């Protein structure tokens, strides 16, 4: 058991070899006090000696004759509003009388091996009971007659604790949940930097690192999707923490909708971190007998730097979040026709690309947007999931059969959540669109958002999609989503329940995914939202890979993939080689560099391979052969970020096999300098005592040399040496153990 309980003092210690998490019940008020979270400490029968209590001038106190009972000075686990703590609460409830004050008090706990599923929500899981232990703390509010269950799971062999809460209305009257965070942790000091991912379309997931300041610092989405702008993740790291060493606490929310992640530093240098559904535009009516469960927050503590945190997330999300047939399989090398043809294709032109792709060794052909209704541009037809016979006279069935006959798999694009005004679906059901009555309706890319909070909408789209899939030979689906929600209002919900819409919408998305996966368990799903507008753990539960960004420029991708790797496994990141000049940014990069970046993801191509020269085709063929040989290592190895492109004119990362007998280093020159000095890159993750051969270099190197002295790069750009690197050049180093 990794959870020890002192029943008398009501203390709880969750621990494994790496991490300790200690909290207790406050004697008088019955709320939960946070005692310690961090590197494993010795278990003791009681941790009472760690309790800090002193009177504080100008504080409000809960109990008479007790000037130490101010919750403002007590570190907490799931803080409430309105009773002496003036910081942000983890939850807020509106009572029937309009008051926001609650009094949830501890009534008991449940401890069990394993981990239970969440209702309707994605979450990490276990395969054996012995992998994790779960503790559920129940608090009760006697006025509301409601339960609050705070759940914790600790994985025995991972530095991971997951949290979520459940509200149960056991009374006769309804109340409203106004805020319900998934987790809240109070840290005793504020000497941290907050690390998070920020971006926009075409430049997602750039790493931001800012020192904590007094007050609230937060990232959030109110767009109806986790967003391009901010990822549902934040970390607190010590200022001295690097990629390779030092303490860091990661918080990742398994959710795809509106979220809030914040760190609040009070005037007493306590830091409160919380993550959950964004309280803005959220209000959930909980009627008699109803239950509300928050999404899961996955907390990782690492004392091995940011790479240590990321590796924990990668392994957990790869093995215990992603599910199903594709979880442990090598993903097929795909070619997507989007950048090759956009909307302008016929069966013939598609088959030409597919045939060439097959000759080059590509395994899966993906037909993107434009195959349905009368969609020849982005103005019409979303919602009409019937094939366009003018473009594809033999239907998706005919095309998929022809592609399958080539020896390739076939994949298809859908954008299930959207509708265009110019569509049969909209003509029939204009009321299925999210819009506020008597107000103008904004569009995004000429499309409108279907009301996925309504069951009949989800059911209709499911049936339309099934018809297409049942009829053809489809092995892969790209599920796109290209706009955020405006004028949020559902005609399917009463006015009192409009605050539930954003969450119910995402539950509808999850439901459709679940239904499709159940019906087609062997289809590989790739989620997409104009690139990485919904790259989050929630969707990874359903779709094992995500289109990381519409930006396929190799140099911009360095920043995007470097940042995305903070949380997400390499084999979840869709990454393709595309044409130059790059369609998003106009940059010209060598074909070699485009592949050297795209290898570190789910590798594929997104260009018209028929237009390549013979030399380029030969190069592509070799790239594919190389990736096939290395794909196991790339998808299952341990990923290390080595040099951040953000502050440098070069960048590097590497993957090491589990048994440390093989590694691949990707090294990228962004801009070269004249008359540059020598450069070395210190590698990581190798076995110090093993001897390795390094491709392109003579002799052998000990792991200890490569990690401590570094890999010496002969990369001065000099006119007398034509082989030396140019702007946007790159090199892969294959490192192999010598026996
Ligand atoms: C946005 C996606 O990110 C692209 O890859 C492509 O599928 C287009 N949508 C199609 O409309």
XYZ file of C-alpha atoms and ligand atoms in Angstrom:
750
model
C 0.000 0.000 0.000
C 1.348 3.397 -0.879
C -1.183 5.159 1.318
C -0.793 5.189 5.094
C -3.460 6.576 7.351
C -3.310 7.714 10.942
C -6.937 7.210 11.869
C -6.729 8.909 15.221
C -5.123 12.103 13.971
C -6.800 11.791 10.580
C -3.567 12.099 8.645
C -2.982 10.710 5.183
C 0.386 9.960 3.615
C 0.452 9.003 -0.056
C 3.902 7.908 -1.104
C 6.070 5.740 -3.257
C 9.851 5.612 -3.811
C 9.888 9.056 -5.332
C 7.167 11.249 -3.933
C 5.300 12.021 -0.701
C 1.974 13.785 -0.388
C 0.720 14.455 3.120
C -2.502 16.045 4.283
C -4.738 15.924 7.330
C -8.168 16.832 8.596
C -8.373 20.086 10.546
C -9.598 19.183 14.018
C -12.256 21.793 14.501
C -13.593 22.682 11.092
C -13.180 19.310 9.416
C -11.611 20.734 6.243
C -8.411 19.410 4.711
C -4.980 20.800 5.456
C -2.080 20.329 3.064
C 1.047 19.315 4.970
C 3.664 18.409 2.363
C 4.058 17.624 -1.318
C 7.443 16.794 -2.795
C 10.320 14.355 -2.726
C 9.687 11.231 -0.673
C 10.137 11.655 3.081
C 10.142 8.990 5.793
C 6.803 7.808 6.914
C 5.996 8.607 10.537
C 3.066 7.535 12.609
C 2.123 11.196 12.901
C 3.130 14.391 11.127
C 1.644 16.638 13.770
C 5.037 18.178 14.450
C 4.883 19.831 11.026
C 1.794 21.868 11.803
C 2.351 25.629 11.851
C -0.054 27.676 13.971
C 0.438 31.196 15.219
C -1.948 34.074 15.743
C -1.792 36.709 13.027
C -2.783 40.314 13.548
C -5.704 41.500 11.443
C -6.812 38.022 10.496
C -10.345 36.654 10.769
C -10.640 33.455 12.751
C -13.143 30.655 12.507
C -13.417 29.911 16.213
C -13.822 32.088 19.275
C -10.878 32.079 21.683
C -8.694 30.622 18.963
C -6.672 33.231 17.120
C -4.864 30.590 15.112
C -7.957 29.381 13.297
C -7.686 31.603 10.256
C -7.849 29.554 7.078
C -5.924 32.357 5.395
C -2.827 31.042 7.155
C -3.495 27.354 6.740
C -2.325 25.502 3.674
C -5.249 23.588 2.272
C -6.269 20.815 -0.067
C -9.580 21.978 -1.467
C -10.225 25.445 -0.048
C -13.697 26.877 0.279
C -14.977 30.404 -0.030
C -16.130 32.853 2.583
C -14.885 31.548 5.906
C -11.612 33.363 6.708
C -9.646 32.439 3.590
C -9.641 35.310 1.113
C -7.632 33.626 -1.614
C -9.216 31.990 -4.646
C -11.406 29.078 -3.579
C -11.205 25.693 -5.252
C -14.972 25.598 -5.427
C -17.971 27.822 -4.946
C -21.573 26.841 -4.491
C -24.635 29.040 -4.625
C -27.069 27.938 -1.951
C -30.798 28.255 -2.469
C -30.838 31.408 -0.317
C -28.249 32.980 -2.619
C -25.341 32.592 -0.204
C -21.967 31.299 -1.365
C -20.908 29.978 2.026
C -20.521 26.259 2.570
C -19.292 24.092 5.375
C -18.069 20.770 4.049
C -16.651 18.725 6.908
C -14.775 15.447 6.893
C -16.953 12.405 7.524
C -14.754 9.549 6.355
C -12.545 7.979 3.751
C -12.372 5.007 1.411
C -9.186 3.350 0.386
C -8.829 0.826 -2.390
C -6.325 -0.643 -4.773
C -6.468 0.449 -8.381
C -8.293 3.374 -9.891
C -11.895 3.878 -10.879
C -13.115 5.271 -14.191
C -14.600 8.735 -14.234
C -18.151 9.113 -15.441
C -18.317 10.409 -19.016
C -14.820 11.878 -18.722
C -11.434 10.717 -20.011
C -8.812 9.838 -17.400
C -5.657 7.867 -16.821
C -6.206 4.238 -15.878
C -4.544 1.116 -14.511
C -4.410 -2.353 -16.005
C -3.704 -4.133 -12.728
C -5.104 -3.161 -9.341
C -1.602 -3.266 -7.965
C -0.449 -0.355 -10.149
C -2.033 2.319 -7.982
C -3.928 3.046 -4.796
C -6.870 5.365 -4.477
C -8.051 7.390 -1.513
C -11.430 9.075 -1.463
C -12.069 11.619 1.260
C -15.697 12.437 1.883
C -16.780 15.776 3.286
C -20.379 16.638 4.073
C -22.293 19.895 4.258
C -25.263 19.378 6.593
C -27.130 22.484 5.433
C -26.830 21.683 1.754
C -27.080 17.971 2.434
C -24.375 17.422 -0.093
C -21.234 15.333 -0.296
C -17.909 16.463 -1.623
C -15.589 13.576 -2.438
C -11.954 14.507 -2.984
C -10.217 11.651 -4.829
C -6.517 10.913 -5.015
C -4.737 8.143 -6.875
C -1.048 7.481 -6.438
C 0.721 5.256 -8.948
C 3.125 2.914 -7.218
C 5.890 3.057 -9.785
C 5.410 6.522 -11.157
C 5.904 9.943 -9.614
C 2.269 10.668 -10.377
C -0.728 11.603 -8.256
C -4.066 12.220 -9.930
C -6.925 14.179 -8.411
C -10.523 15.017 -9.119
C -13.606 15.772 -7.034
C -17.219 14.697 -7.058
C -20.216 16.608 -5.717
C -23.322 14.654 -4.765
C -26.578 16.398 -3.944
C -28.306 14.277 -1.320
C -30.771 16.976 -0.321
C -34.193 17.797 -1.718
C -33.260 21.125 -3.176
C -31.084 22.001 -6.116
C -28.049 24.180 -5.822
C -25.584 25.638 -8.283
C -21.914 24.810 -8.547
C -20.238 28.019 -9.620
C -16.634 26.840 -9.481
C -15.279 23.316 -9.232
C -11.542 22.986 -9.648
C -10.070 19.536 -10.128
C -7.131 20.087 -7.795
C -5.674 22.729 -5.549
C -2.334 22.570 -3.760
C -0.831 25.131 -1.366
C 2.970 25.319 -1.420
C 4.825 26.857 1.523
C 6.947 29.263 -0.532
C 6.925 31.214 -3.757
C 10.457 30.799 -5.091
C 9.277 29.260 -8.331
C 9.008 29.975 -11.987
C 5.778 29.183 -13.743
C 6.230 27.247 -16.958
C 3.395 27.030 -19.464
C 2.689 26.724 -23.162
C 1.448 29.661 -25.159
C 0.843 30.202 -28.846
C -1.586 30.865 -31.629
C -2.511 29.178 -34.895
C 0.694 28.214 -36.695
C 2.922 28.688 -33.661
C 1.481 26.572 -30.887
C 3.055 25.439 -27.622
C 5.940 27.852 -27.222
C 7.422 27.458 -23.762
C 7.027 30.436 -21.437
C 8.897 30.671 -18.163
C 8.127 33.515 -15.776
C 9.069 34.029 -12.134
C 6.077 33.915 -9.796
C 4.919 37.336 -8.656
C 2.621 38.257 -5.809
C -1.002 37.914 -6.840
C -2.747 35.660 -9.304
C -1.076 34.569 -12.525
C -3.194 32.404 -14.711
C -3.694 30.886 -18.112
C -7.133 29.913 -19.340
C -9.398 29.185 -22.233
C -12.964 30.447 -22.671
C -13.124 29.379 -26.317
C -14.912 26.055 -25.892
C -11.658 24.205 -26.641
C -8.425 23.853 -24.749
C -7.023 26.234 -27.419
C -3.983 27.168 -29.466
C -3.353 29.977 -27.010
C -2.760 28.035 -23.793
C -2.422 24.360 -23.070
C -4.206 22.929 -19.986
C -0.895 22.522 -18.206
C 1.374 24.445 -15.915
C 4.490 23.634 -13.964
C 6.259 25.250 -11.064
C 9.990 24.892 -11.202
C 12.743 26.215 -9.013
C 14.753 29.019 -10.678
C 17.818 26.772 -10.803
C 15.936 23.839 -12.331
C 17.091 22.983 -15.850
C 16.012 20.415 -18.385
C 18.259 17.904 -16.617
C 18.200 18.632 -12.910
C 16.241 20.265 -10.156
C 12.723 20.219 -8.791
C 9.578 20.716 -10.799
C 5.878 20.146 -10.172
C 3.737 19.545 -13.244
C -0.059 19.885 -13.389
C -1.879 18.643 -16.451
C -5.641 18.674 -16.874
C -7.267 15.809 -18.738
C -9.805 18.053 -20.413
C -10.489 19.572 -23.829
C -12.819 22.461 -22.995
C -12.617 25.773 -21.138
C -10.028 25.521 -18.404
C -8.255 27.631 -15.837
C -4.762 26.978 -14.490
C -3.450 29.434 -11.990
C -0.838 30.126 -9.370
C -1.703 32.585 -6.649
C 0.982 33.963 -4.389
C -0.422 35.582 -1.275
C 1.157 38.181 0.998
C 2.658 35.443 3.151
C 4.610 33.807 0.290
C 2.305 30.818 0.051
C 1.648 29.637 -3.509
C -1.723 28.149 -4.334
C -1.896 26.220 -7.600
C -5.212 25.151 -9.004
C -6.511 23.686 -12.229
C -9.958 22.875 -13.447
C -12.872 23.863 -15.615
C -12.806 27.616 -16.183
C -15.320 29.110 -13.703
C -16.000 31.891 -16.204
C -19.218 30.952 -18.053
C -19.646 27.880 -15.878
C -22.588 27.263 -13.581
C -23.913 23.777 -13.021
C -27.308 23.062 -11.534
C -27.141 20.029 -9.295
C -30.627 18.721 -8.601
C -31.610 16.160 -5.982
C -29.709 12.918 -6.381
C -27.416 14.276 -9.082
C -23.659 13.947 -9.221
C -21.096 16.268 -10.740
C -17.571 15.083 -11.371
C -14.652 17.319 -12.353
C -12.026 16.343 -14.921
C -8.833 14.737 -13.689
C -5.690 16.675 -12.859
C -2.441 14.740 -13.241
C 0.278 15.982 -10.907
C 3.896 15.011 -11.448
C 6.735 15.754 -9.088
C 10.242 15.457 -10.488
C 13.635 16.206 -9.009
C 15.230 15.329 -12.347
C 14.468 18.574 -14.100
C 11.932 19.312 -16.790
C 12.973 16.249 -18.786
C 12.209 14.108 -15.731
C 8.712 15.578 -15.522
C 8.101 15.219 -19.250
C 9.315 11.619 -19.319
C 6.820 10.762 -16.581
C 3.988 12.356 -18.542
C 5.113 10.678 -21.763
C 5.201 7.218 -20.231
C 1.927 7.634 -18.359
C 0.034 9.145 -21.274
C 1.469 6.660 -23.762
C 0.684 3.614 -21.644
C -2.149 4.600 -19.310
C -4.119 7.341 -21.052
C -4.080 6.337 -24.694
C -6.182 3.212 -25.108
C -7.086 0.533 -27.547
C -5.698 -1.200 -30.559
C -3.209 1.496 -31.568
C -1.745 2.195 -28.161
C 1.253 -0.092 -28.517
C 1.409 -0.377 -32.291
C 3.825 1.379 -34.593
C 1.813 4.077 -36.300
C 1.672 3.951 -40.096
C 3.690 6.434 -42.138
C 1.039 8.506 -43.805
C 0.612 10.893 -46.662
C -2.070 13.547 -46.404
C -3.296 15.307 -49.548
C -4.212 18.653 -47.893
C -1.162 20.706 -48.791
C -0.817 18.775 -52.061
C -4.250 19.572 -53.482
C -6.337 21.504 -50.951
C -9.944 21.212 -52.253
C -8.898 20.695 -55.812
C -8.707 16.963 -56.521
C -10.313 14.152 -58.448
C -10.169 10.414 -57.985
C -7.476 10.308 -60.639
C -5.256 12.954 -59.099
C -5.579 11.327 -55.698
C -4.709 7.921 -57.090
C -1.652 9.333 -58.839
C -0.340 10.671 -55.547
C -1.236 7.458 -53.754
C 0.555 5.283 -56.316
C 3.719 7.325 -56.099
C 3.476 7.375 -52.307
C 3.128 3.613 -52.247
C 6.223 3.247 -54.427
C 8.121 5.355 -51.942
C 7.054 3.107 -49.071
C 4.264 5.191 -47.503
C 1.717 3.042 -45.684
C -1.446 5.113 -45.307
C -3.162 7.561 -47.604
C -5.315 10.213 -45.914
C -7.940 12.061 -47.897
C -8.435 15.412 -46.205
C -11.151 18.068 -46.493
C -13.261 18.435 -49.637
C -14.614 14.968 -50.421
C -18.244 15.547 -49.386
C -21.339 17.605 -50.261
C -20.352 20.232 -52.806
C -17.312 21.361 -50.908
C -14.875 22.964 -53.316
C -13.872 25.670 -50.898
C -14.393 26.459 -47.228
C -17.812 28.034 -47.818
C -20.163 25.082 -47.830
C -21.186 21.537 -46.965
C -19.893 20.807 -43.461
C -22.543 18.530 -41.975
C -23.303 16.878 -45.328
C -21.265 13.751 -44.926
C -22.190 12.323 -48.332
C -19.550 11.818 -50.968
C -19.148 14.338 -53.782
C -19.649 12.133 -56.824
C -18.336 14.760 -59.198
C -14.922 14.491 -57.619
C -15.118 10.871 -56.616
C -17.447 9.048 -59.034
C -16.798 5.720 -57.323
C -17.445 7.131 -53.903
C -15.264 6.783 -50.858
C -15.878 3.074 -51.188
C -14.393 2.933 -54.695
C -11.442 5.135 -53.842
C -10.679 3.301 -50.612
C -10.780 -0.030 -52.420
C -8.380 1.190 -55.078
C -5.992 2.537 -52.496
C -6.226 -0.622 -50.444
C -5.510 -2.629 -53.591
C -2.243 -0.688 -53.900
C -1.257 -2.191 -50.564
C -1.902 0.964 -48.572
C -4.396 1.778 -45.846
C -6.947 4.498 -46.382
C -7.906 7.330 -44.026
C -10.548 10.032 -44.172
C -11.103 13.550 -42.796
C -14.241 14.641 -40.939
C -15.162 17.765 -39.050
C -18.046 16.288 -37.062
C -18.823 19.229 -34.791
C -19.466 21.780 -37.525
C -22.036 22.801 -40.079
C -22.133 25.356 -42.898
C -25.274 27.377 -43.596
C -24.991 26.107 -47.134
C -25.742 22.470 -46.271
C -28.665 20.097 -46.153
C -28.107 19.558 -42.440
C -28.463 23.259 -41.641
C -31.536 23.555 -43.882
C -33.198 20.816 -41.882
C -31.969 21.776 -38.420
C -31.058 25.453 -38.144
C -31.816 25.203 -34.414
C -28.958 22.705 -33.917
C -26.406 25.461 -34.104
C -25.049 27.209 -31.010
C -26.279 30.807 -31.149
C -27.967 33.287 -28.846
C -31.596 34.050 -29.800
C -32.170 37.546 -31.236
C -28.444 38.187 -31.526
C -26.180 38.116 -34.580
C -24.298 34.876 -35.123
C -20.532 35.045 -35.764
C -18.887 32.614 -38.123
C -15.399 31.139 -38.246
C -14.264 29.972 -41.677
C -17.953 30.228 -42.727
C -18.919 27.530 -40.300
C -21.090 27.212 -37.214
C -20.829 24.968 -34.211
C -23.316 22.157 -33.807
C -24.883 21.877 -30.388
C -23.090 18.787 -29.110
C -24.756 19.213 -25.725
C -27.828 17.699 -27.411
C -28.017 13.949 -27.685
C -29.969 13.957 -30.948
C -27.226 16.013 -32.606
C -24.475 13.630 -31.509
C -26.604 10.672 -32.571
C -27.315 12.118 -36.022
C -23.654 12.865 -36.718
C -22.715 9.407 -35.455
C -25.142 7.795 -37.894
C -23.954 9.913 -40.811
C -20.334 9.041 -40.096
C -21.103 5.343 -39.623
C -22.743 5.217 -43.050
C -19.557 6.446 -44.706
C -17.248 4.286 -42.615
C -19.343 1.120 -42.916
C -19.445 1.462 -46.656
C -15.701 1.895 -47.252
C -12.346 0.521 -46.146
C -11.274 3.079 -43.597
C -8.380 2.538 -41.181
C -7.828 6.089 -39.978
C -9.932 9.165 -39.257
C -8.695 12.706 -38.912
C -11.226 14.513 -36.694
C -10.813 18.217 -37.316
C -12.366 21.201 -35.486
C -11.724 24.585 -36.990
C -13.408 27.278 -34.941
C -14.129 28.306 -31.372
C -17.521 28.833 -29.816
C -19.130 32.271 -29.891
C -22.627 33.376 -28.826
C -22.737 30.253 -26.681
C -26.346 29.302 -26.082
C -28.234 26.051 -26.478
C -31.885 25.840 -27.424
C -31.799 22.418 -25.818
C -31.098 23.780 -22.331
C -33.344 25.811 -20.038
C -32.218 29.338 -19.229
C -31.117 28.153 -15.770
C -28.805 25.594 -17.325
C -27.022 27.721 -19.946
C -23.960 27.793 -17.675
C -23.607 24.060 -18.316
C -23.302 24.419 -22.058
C -19.534 24.544 -22.542
C -18.980 21.475 -20.374
C -21.917 19.586 -21.850
C -20.569 20.379 -25.317
C -17.253 18.707 -24.542
C -19.049 15.762 -22.956
C -20.893 15.436 -26.281
C -17.576 15.409 -28.159
C -16.268 12.690 -25.837
C -19.473 10.733 -26.293
C -19.224 10.714 -30.074
C -15.588 9.632 -29.856
C -16.516 6.831 -27.466
C -19.333 5.606 -29.688
C -17.106 5.582 -32.764
C -14.273 3.815 -30.972
C -16.627 1.207 -29.630
C -18.041 0.577 -33.076
C -14.711 0.782 -34.950
C -12.055 -0.263 -32.433
C -9.321 -0.678 -35.045
C -9.595 2.744 -36.620
C -6.727 5.056 -35.747
C -8.030 8.502 -34.789
C -5.980 11.655 -35.126
C -7.484 14.730 -33.510
C -6.932 18.149 -34.961
C -8.205 21.664 -34.359
C -6.707 23.906 -37.045
C -3.535 22.118 -35.964
C -2.908 22.142 -32.227
C -6.004 24.031 -31.057
C -7.096 21.073 -28.970
C -3.885 19.180 -28.247
C -4.723 18.002 -24.763
C -4.760 14.814 -22.670
C -8.565 14.640 -22.869
C -8.502 13.933 -26.570
C -5.488 11.622 -26.351
C -7.713 9.249 -24.419
C -9.729 8.787 -27.607
C -7.321 9.721 -30.393
C -3.772 8.395 -29.869
C -2.285 11.116 -32.044
C -2.919 14.813 -32.632
C -2.044 17.058 -35.561
C 0.432 19.267 -33.735
C 0.181 22.337 -35.926
C -0.896 23.416 -39.388
C 2.544 24.928 -39.584
C 4.742 22.353 -41.272
C 7.801 24.586 -41.561
C 10.684 22.595 -40.093
C 12.156 25.535 -38.184
C 8.897 26.689 -36.599
C 8.213 23.033 -35.832
C 11.362 22.947 -33.672
C 9.702 25.379 -31.270
C 6.288 23.738 -31.493
C 7.490 20.168 -30.997
C 10.007 21.154 -28.335
C 7.211 22.841 -26.351
C 4.599 20.152 -26.974
C 7.046 17.553 -25.686
C 6.894 19.174 -22.265
C 3.776 17.079 -21.662
C 2.912 14.955 -24.671
C 4.632 11.787 -25.940
C 6.556 11.881 -29.179
C 4.289 9.306 -30.790
C 1.263 11.525 -30.153
C 2.564 14.415 -32.268
C 1.537 14.398 -35.909
C 4.499 15.733 -37.889
C 4.843 15.781 -41.666
C 7.357 16.670 -44.319
C 5.827 19.278 -46.631
C 6.815 21.221 -49.743
C 9.000 24.305 -49.955
C 8.615 27.236 -50.005
C 6.626 26.308 -46.933
C 2.906 27.058 -47.339
C 2.507 28.758 -43.971
C 5.625 30.848 -43.745
C 7.349 30.754 -47.134
C 10.630 29.467 -45.731
C 12.835 27.162 -47.773
C 14.472 24.428 -45.759
C 16.350 21.346 -46.985
C 14.333 18.145 -47.447
C 16.771 16.501 -45.058
C 15.940 18.954 -42.256
C 12.208 18.637 -42.855
C 12.503 14.891 -42.303
C 14.975 15.209 -39.438
C 12.359 17.246 -37.562
C 9.338 15.186 -38.593
C 10.955 11.893 -37.489
C 10.397 13.034 -33.912
C 6.662 12.476 -34.070
C 4.210 10.326 -36.005
C 6.028 10.641 -39.267
C 4.333 11.441 -42.542
C 4.282 13.523 -45.702
C 1.985 16.283 -46.815
C 2.940 17.248 -50.363
C 2.419 16.158 -53.927
C 5.035 13.446 -54.228
C 4.450 13.202 -57.984
C 6.125 16.600 -58.425
C 9.362 15.597 -56.709
C 12.520 15.172 -58.778
C 14.051 11.709 -59.042
C 16.762 12.679 -56.591
C 14.172 13.910 -54.118
C 12.147 10.723 -54.537
C 15.240 8.710 -53.824
C 15.842 10.792 -50.716
C 12.231 10.341 -49.555
C 12.503 6.602 -50.093
C 15.584 6.492 -47.899
C 13.885 8.622 -45.243
C 10.984 6.193 -45.133
C 13.271 3.177 -44.928
C 15.161 4.877 -42.124
C 12.017 5.717 -40.178
C 10.661 2.202 -40.526
C 13.878 0.874 -39.009
C 13.820 3.361 -36.169
C 10.101 3.778 -35.500
C 10.074 1.394 -32.526
C 12.912 3.285 -30.899
C 11.279 6.625 -31.641
C 7.869 5.669 -30.314
C 9.001 3.785 -27.220
C 12.337 5.385 -26.331
C 12.951 8.043 -23.699
C 12.921 11.548 -25.107
C 15.350 14.223 -23.893
C 15.239 17.873 -24.813
C 18.844 19.046 -25.064
C 18.967 22.585 -26.458
C 15.966 24.895 -26.474
C 15.644 26.704 -29.823
C 14.149 29.663 -27.998
C 17.327 31.171 -26.662
C 19.757 29.666 -29.145
C 20.680 29.645 -32.807
C 20.605 25.880 -32.736
C 18.520 23.159 -31.114
C 18.838 19.496 -30.229
C 16.905 16.629 -28.767
C 17.413 12.881 -28.551
C 15.695 9.562 -27.977
C 17.321 6.685 -26.093
C 16.105 3.099 -26.178
C 14.898 1.591 -22.909
C 17.931 -0.697 -22.680
C 20.273 2.194 -23.529
C 21.866 0.383 -26.417
C 20.701 2.783 -29.085
C 19.901 6.457 -29.440
C 19.139 9.071 -32.081
C 20.165 12.681 -31.690
C 18.535 15.375 -33.796
C 20.728 18.457 -34.152
C 19.437 21.568 -35.934
C 21.254 24.711 -37.002
C 18.798 27.572 -37.142
C 21.080 30.352 -38.301
C 24.782 29.908 -38.892
C 27.389 32.404 -37.731
C 30.508 33.382 -39.632
C 33.751 32.202 -38.103
C 31.918 30.355 -35.366
C 33.608 28.584 -32.462
C 33.451 24.877 -31.742
C 30.234 23.553 -30.291
C 29.476 20.594 -28.076
C 26.171 19.076 -27.115
C 25.980 17.149 -23.890
C 23.858 14.066 -24.407
C 21.682 12.407 -21.797
C 20.168 9.061 -20.882
C 23.030 6.849 -22.147
C 24.717 4.260 -19.982
C 27.901 5.882 -18.627
C 29.923 2.675 -18.899
C 28.747 1.504 -22.297
C 30.833 2.110 -25.395
C 29.030 3.630 -28.323
C 29.678 4.193 -32.004
C 28.443 7.544 -33.301
C 27.404 7.795 -36.941
C 29.727 10.020 -38.953
C 32.456 9.793 -36.337
C 35.416 7.499 -36.020
C 36.207 5.306 -33.059
C 34.089 4.810 -29.995
C 32.846 6.904 -27.101
C 31.839 5.995 -23.586
C 28.383 7.094 -22.504
C 30.088 9.078 -19.759
C 32.060 11.002 -22.388
C 29.037 11.782 -24.538
C 27.071 12.922 -21.527
C 29.762 14.884 -19.685
C 32.156 16.098 -22.358
C 29.542 16.097 -25.069
C 29.215 15.320 -28.716
C 31.705 17.500 -30.553
C 30.156 19.148 -33.586
C 32.416 20.217 -36.413
C 30.040 22.767 -37.680
C 31.805 25.981 -38.428
C 30.410 27.483 -41.612
C 33.389 28.463 -43.704
C 33.450 29.251 -47.423
C 36.409 26.940 -47.884
C 34.426 23.997 -46.668
C 31.299 23.413 -48.723
C 30.132 20.541 -46.520
C 29.734 22.724 -43.490
C 26.270 23.608 -42.290
C 24.050 26.300 -43.712
C 21.033 28.051 -42.244
C 18.278 25.511 -41.465
C 20.593 22.555 -41.862
C 20.497 19.588 -39.545
C 22.175 16.338 -38.714
C 21.053 13.084 -37.164
C 23.502 11.119 -35.066
C 22.813 7.445 -34.640
C 24.385 6.120 -31.505
C 24.819 2.387 -31.168
C 26.306 0.329 -28.411
C 29.477 -1.540 -29.325
C 29.579 -5.007 -27.763
C -7.344 22.420 -40.637
C -6.373 21.294 -40.444
O -5.494 21.585 -39.416
C -5.669 21.000 -41.749
O -4.709 20.013 -41.571
C -6.687 20.596 -42.765
O -7.270 19.370 -42.377
C -7.757 21.668 -42.907
N -8.298 22.048 -41.645
C -8.862 21.206 -43.797
O -9.891 22.090 -43.866
